[in-house]
Short mmCIF file of C-alpha atoms in Angstrom, two decimals:
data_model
loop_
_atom_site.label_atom_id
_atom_site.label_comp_id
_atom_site.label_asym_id
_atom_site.label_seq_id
_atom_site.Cartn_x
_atom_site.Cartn_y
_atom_site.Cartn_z
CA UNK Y 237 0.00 0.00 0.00
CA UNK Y 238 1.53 3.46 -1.16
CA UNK Y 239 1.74 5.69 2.31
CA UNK Y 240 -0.04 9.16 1.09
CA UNK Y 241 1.45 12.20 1.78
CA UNK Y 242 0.04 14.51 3.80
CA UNK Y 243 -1.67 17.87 2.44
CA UNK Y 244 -1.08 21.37 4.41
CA UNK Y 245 -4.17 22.13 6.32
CA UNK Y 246 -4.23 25.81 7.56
CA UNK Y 247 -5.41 26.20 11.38
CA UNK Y 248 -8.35 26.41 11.97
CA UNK Y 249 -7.83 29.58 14.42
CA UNK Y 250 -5.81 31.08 11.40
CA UNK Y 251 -8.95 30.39 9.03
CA UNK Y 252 -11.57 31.98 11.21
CA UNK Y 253 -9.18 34.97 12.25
CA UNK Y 254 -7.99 35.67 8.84
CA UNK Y 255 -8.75 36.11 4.80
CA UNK Y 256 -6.66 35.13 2.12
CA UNK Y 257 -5.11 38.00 0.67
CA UNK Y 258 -2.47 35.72 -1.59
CA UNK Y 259 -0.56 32.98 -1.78
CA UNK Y 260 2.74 33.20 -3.43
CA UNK Y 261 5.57 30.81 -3.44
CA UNK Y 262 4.16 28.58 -1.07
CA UNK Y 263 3.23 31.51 1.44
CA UNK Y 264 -0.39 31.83 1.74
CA UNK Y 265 -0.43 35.74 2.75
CA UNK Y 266 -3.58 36.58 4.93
CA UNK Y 267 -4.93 39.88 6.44
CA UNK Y 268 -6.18 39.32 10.13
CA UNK Y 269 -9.47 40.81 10.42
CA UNK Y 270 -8.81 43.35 13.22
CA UNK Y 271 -9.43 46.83 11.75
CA UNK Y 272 -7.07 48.32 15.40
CA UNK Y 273 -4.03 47.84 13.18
CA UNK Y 274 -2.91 47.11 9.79
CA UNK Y 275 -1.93 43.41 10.29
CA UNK Y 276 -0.86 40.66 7.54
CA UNK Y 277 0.22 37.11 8.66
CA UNK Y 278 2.07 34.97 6.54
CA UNK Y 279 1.98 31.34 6.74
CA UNK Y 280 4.38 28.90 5.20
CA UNK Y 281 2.54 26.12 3.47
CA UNK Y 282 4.72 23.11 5.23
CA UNK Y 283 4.04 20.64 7.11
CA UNK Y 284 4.96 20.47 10.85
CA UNK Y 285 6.84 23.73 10.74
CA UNK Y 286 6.57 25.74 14.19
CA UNK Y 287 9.87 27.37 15.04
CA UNK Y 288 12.30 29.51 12.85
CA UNK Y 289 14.82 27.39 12.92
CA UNK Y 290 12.71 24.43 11.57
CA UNK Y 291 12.84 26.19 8.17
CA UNK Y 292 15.52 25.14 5.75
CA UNK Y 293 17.86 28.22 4.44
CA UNK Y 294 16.07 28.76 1.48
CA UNK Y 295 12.77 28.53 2.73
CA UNK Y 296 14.01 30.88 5.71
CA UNK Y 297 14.92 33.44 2.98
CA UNK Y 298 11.90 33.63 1.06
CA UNK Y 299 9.75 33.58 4.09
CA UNK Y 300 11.99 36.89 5.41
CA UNK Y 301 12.18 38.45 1.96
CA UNK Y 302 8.58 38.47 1.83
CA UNK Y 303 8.21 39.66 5.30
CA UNK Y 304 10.67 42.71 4.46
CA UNK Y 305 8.59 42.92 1.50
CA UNK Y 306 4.87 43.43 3.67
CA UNK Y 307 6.83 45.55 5.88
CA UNK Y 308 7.74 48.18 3.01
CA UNK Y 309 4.42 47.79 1.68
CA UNK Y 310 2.43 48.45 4.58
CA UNK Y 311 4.66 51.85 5.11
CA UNK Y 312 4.77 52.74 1.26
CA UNK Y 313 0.19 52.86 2.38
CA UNK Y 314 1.00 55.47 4.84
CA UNK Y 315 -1.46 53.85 6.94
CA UNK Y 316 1.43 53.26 10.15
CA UNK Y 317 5.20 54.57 10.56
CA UNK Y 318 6.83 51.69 11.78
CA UNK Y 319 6.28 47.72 12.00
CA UNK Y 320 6.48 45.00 14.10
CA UNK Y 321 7.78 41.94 12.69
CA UNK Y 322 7.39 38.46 14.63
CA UNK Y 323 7.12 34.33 15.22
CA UNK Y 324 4.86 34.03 18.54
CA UNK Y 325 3.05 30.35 18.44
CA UNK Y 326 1.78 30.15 21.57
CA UNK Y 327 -1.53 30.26 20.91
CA UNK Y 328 -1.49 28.35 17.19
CA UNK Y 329 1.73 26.16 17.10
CA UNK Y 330 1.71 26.03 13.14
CA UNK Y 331 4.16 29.21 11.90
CA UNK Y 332 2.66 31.99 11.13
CA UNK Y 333 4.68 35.48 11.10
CA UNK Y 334 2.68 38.90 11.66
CA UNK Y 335 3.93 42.00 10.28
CA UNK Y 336 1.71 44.64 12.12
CA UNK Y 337 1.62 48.34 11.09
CA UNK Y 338 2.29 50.52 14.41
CA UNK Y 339 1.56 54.55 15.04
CA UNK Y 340 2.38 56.24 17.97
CA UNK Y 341 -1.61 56.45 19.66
CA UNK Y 342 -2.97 53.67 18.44
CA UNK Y 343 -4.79 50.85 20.20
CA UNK Y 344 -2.03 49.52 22.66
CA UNK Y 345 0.86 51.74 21.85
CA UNK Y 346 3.64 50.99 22.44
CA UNK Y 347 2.96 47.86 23.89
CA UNK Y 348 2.47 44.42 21.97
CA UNK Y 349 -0.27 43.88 19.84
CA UNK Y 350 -1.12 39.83 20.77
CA UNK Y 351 -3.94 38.94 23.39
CA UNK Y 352 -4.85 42.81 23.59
CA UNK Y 353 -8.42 43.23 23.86
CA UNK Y 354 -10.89 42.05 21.02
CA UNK Y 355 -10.65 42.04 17.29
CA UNK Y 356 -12.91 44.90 15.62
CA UNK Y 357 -13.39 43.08 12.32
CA UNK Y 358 -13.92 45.22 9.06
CA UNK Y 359 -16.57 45.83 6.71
CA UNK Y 360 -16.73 43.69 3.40
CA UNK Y 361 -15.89 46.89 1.82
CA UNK Y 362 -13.41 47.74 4.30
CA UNK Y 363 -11.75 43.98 3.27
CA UNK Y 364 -11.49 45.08 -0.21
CA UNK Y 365 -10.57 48.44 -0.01
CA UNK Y 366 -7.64 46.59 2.40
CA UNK Y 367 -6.62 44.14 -0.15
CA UNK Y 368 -6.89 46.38 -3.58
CA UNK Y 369 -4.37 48.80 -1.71
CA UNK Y 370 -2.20 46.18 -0.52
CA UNK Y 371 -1.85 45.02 -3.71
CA UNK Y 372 -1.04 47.75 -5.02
CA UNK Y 373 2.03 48.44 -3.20
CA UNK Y 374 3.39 44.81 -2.52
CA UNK Y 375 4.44 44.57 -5.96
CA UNK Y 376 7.55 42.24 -5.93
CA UNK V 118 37.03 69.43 6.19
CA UNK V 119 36.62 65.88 6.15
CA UNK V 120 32.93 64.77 7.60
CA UNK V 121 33.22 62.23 9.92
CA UNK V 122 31.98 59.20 9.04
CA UNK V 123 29.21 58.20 12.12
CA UNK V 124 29.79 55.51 14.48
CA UNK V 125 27.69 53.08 15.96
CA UNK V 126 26.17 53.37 19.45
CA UNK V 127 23.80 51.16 20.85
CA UNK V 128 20.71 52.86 22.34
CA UNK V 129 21.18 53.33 25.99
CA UNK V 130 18.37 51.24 27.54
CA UNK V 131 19.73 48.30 25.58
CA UNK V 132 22.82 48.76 26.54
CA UNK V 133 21.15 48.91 30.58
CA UNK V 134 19.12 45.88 30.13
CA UNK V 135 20.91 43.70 28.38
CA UNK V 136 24.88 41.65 28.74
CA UNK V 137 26.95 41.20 25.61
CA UNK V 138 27.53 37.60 24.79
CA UNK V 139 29.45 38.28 21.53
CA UNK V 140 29.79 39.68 18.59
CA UNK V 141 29.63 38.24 15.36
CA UNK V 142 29.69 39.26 11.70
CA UNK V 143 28.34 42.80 12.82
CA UNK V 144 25.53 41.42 14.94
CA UNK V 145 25.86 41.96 18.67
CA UNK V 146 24.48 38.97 20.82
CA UNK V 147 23.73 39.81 23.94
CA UNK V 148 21.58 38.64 26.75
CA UNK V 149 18.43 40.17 28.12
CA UNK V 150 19.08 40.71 31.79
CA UNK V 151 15.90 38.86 32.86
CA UNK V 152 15.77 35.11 34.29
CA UNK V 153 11.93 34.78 33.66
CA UNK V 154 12.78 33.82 30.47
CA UNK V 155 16.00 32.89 28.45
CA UNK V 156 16.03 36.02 26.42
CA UNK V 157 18.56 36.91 23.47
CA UNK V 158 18.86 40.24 21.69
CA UNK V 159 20.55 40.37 18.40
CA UNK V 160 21.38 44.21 17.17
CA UNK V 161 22.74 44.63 14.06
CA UNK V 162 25.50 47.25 14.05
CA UNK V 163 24.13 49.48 11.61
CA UNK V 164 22.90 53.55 11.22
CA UNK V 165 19.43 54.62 11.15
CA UNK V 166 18.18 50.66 10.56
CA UNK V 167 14.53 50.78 12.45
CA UNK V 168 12.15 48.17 10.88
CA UNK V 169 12.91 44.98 8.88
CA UNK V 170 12.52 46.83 4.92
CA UNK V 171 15.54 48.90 6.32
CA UNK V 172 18.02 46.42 5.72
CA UNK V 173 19.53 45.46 2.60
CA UNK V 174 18.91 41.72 1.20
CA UNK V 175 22.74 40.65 2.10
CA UNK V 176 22.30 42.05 5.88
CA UNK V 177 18.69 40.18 6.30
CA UNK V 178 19.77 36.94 5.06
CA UNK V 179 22.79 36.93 7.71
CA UNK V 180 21.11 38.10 10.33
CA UNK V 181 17.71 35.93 10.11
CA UNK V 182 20.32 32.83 9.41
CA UNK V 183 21.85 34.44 12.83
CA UNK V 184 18.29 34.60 14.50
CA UNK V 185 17.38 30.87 13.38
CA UNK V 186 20.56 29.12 14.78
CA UNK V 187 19.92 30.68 18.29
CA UNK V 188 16.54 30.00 17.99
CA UNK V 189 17.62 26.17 17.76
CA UNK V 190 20.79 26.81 20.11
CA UNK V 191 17.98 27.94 23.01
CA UNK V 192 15.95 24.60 22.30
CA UNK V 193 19.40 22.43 22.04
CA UNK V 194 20.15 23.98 25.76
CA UNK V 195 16.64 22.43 27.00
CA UNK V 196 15.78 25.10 28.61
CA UNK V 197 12.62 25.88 26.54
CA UNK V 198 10.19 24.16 24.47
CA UNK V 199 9.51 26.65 21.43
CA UNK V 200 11.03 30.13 20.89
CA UNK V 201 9.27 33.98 19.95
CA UNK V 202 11.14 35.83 17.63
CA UNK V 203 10.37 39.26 16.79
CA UNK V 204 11.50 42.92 16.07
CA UNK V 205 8.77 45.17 17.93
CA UNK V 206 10.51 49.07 18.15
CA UNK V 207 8.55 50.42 19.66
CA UNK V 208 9.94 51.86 23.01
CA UNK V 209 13.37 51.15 21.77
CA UNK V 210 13.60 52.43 17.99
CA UNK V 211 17.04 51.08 17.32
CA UNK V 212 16.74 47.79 15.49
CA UNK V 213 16.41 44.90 17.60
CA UNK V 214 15.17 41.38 17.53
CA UNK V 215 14.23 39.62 20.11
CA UNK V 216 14.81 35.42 21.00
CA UNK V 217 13.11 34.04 23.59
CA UNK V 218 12.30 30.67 24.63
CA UNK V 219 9.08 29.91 25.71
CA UNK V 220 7.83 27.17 27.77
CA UNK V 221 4.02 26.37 29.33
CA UNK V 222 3.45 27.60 32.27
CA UNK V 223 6.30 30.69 32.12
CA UNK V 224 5.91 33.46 33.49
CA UNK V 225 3.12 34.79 30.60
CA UNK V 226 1.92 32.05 28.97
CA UNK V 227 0.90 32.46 26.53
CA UNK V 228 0.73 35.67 26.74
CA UNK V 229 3.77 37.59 25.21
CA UNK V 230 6.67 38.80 27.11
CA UNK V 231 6.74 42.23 26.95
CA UNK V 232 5.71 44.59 28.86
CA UNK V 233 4.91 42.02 31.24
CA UNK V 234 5.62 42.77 34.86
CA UNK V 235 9.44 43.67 35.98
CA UNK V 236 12.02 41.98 34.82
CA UNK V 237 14.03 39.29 37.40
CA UNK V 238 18.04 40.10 36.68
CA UNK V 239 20.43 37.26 37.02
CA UNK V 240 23.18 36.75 39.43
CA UNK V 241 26.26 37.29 38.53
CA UNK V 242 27.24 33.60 38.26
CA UNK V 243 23.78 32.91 36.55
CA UNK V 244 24.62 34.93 34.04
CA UNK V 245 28.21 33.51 33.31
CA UNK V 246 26.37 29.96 33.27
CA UNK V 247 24.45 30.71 30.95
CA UNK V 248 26.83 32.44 28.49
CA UNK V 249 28.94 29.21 28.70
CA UNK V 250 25.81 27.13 27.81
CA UNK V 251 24.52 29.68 25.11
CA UNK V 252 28.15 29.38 23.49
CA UNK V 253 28.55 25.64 23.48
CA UNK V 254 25.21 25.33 21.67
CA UNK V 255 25.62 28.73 19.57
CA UNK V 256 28.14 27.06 17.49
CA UNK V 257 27.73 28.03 14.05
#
């Protein structure tokens, strides 16, 4: 009998928190539905990843180019002046990376964004407005 | 008159909270002065580098290799289970990342670390214990 292989499931936290944005070289790229701050999370598509250093170099590179990448883009929207960049897992052991747009005043400044109050989801057009000018400036 | 070319200082409160374990291909390692958690800062020694789009492809890809191998020197020292990595910024705007090796039931679980109550300093001879142990295991 041929042993299958196994397919990458996203959590299911990450799938109810989140909406697909992208995916792009096997890094689905999601916005977290929390209008308080600007806040994309990337998850590699593999298969019991969980800490950075259970990503092979090259995978480790794309992941962080891309990150970089968000991290321009989110500043290039003038929607935040600075970003923080990070690897928790606590909460959801499969990786996922936030890049969160900061401004001095907003929600929790400056403290950390995780396990701060509740989520204030957007609109549907608030989604898409999100997305289209994403798009627009992570052109890599 | 020839301009002086800038040197580079690291920001005061890091320099307060934190122990130099080494240096290393213009990163500074050093050691977060709190034993709630086994804590590394990496700063790269670099001018007016804030958030992760500031660096140039060359100076990400060594220093994420850098943050991955202590990430899997912290876990080799079983003295954690998983790691956080991030760069946050925002009380400190000199680029820093942060390493820090979670386990259940620490201090914040699973909460994240900053910001979280006041920080527990080491002993002097905790502190060259774990230095020793960090450096066996950092071996790259």
């Amino acid at each position: 009998m041929k042993s299958q292989s196994k397919t990458f499931i996203l959590d299911p936290r990450l799938e109810n928190d989140t909406l697909l944005i992208s995916s792009h070289a096997s890094l689905q790229i999601r916005l977290m539905n929390d209008q308080r701050w600007p806040w994309i999370i990337v998850v590699p598509e593999q298969l019991e990843v969980e800490d950075m250093d259970d990503l092979d170099i090259e995978a480790l590179q794309a992941l962080t180019k891309c990150l970089s990448d968000i991290s321009a883009a989110l500043k290039r929207m003038n929607i935040c002046s600075s970003t923080n960049v990070a690897t928790l897992g606590n909460m959801v052991k499969q990786m996922h990376w936030h890049v969160v747009g900061r401004t001095q005043g907003d929600a929790n400044w400056p403290g950390p964004v995780w396990g701060f109050e509740k989520a204030v989801p957007y609109s549907k057009e608030e989604v898409a407005g999100f997305m289209a000018n994403f798009k627009k400036e992570f052109r890599v």
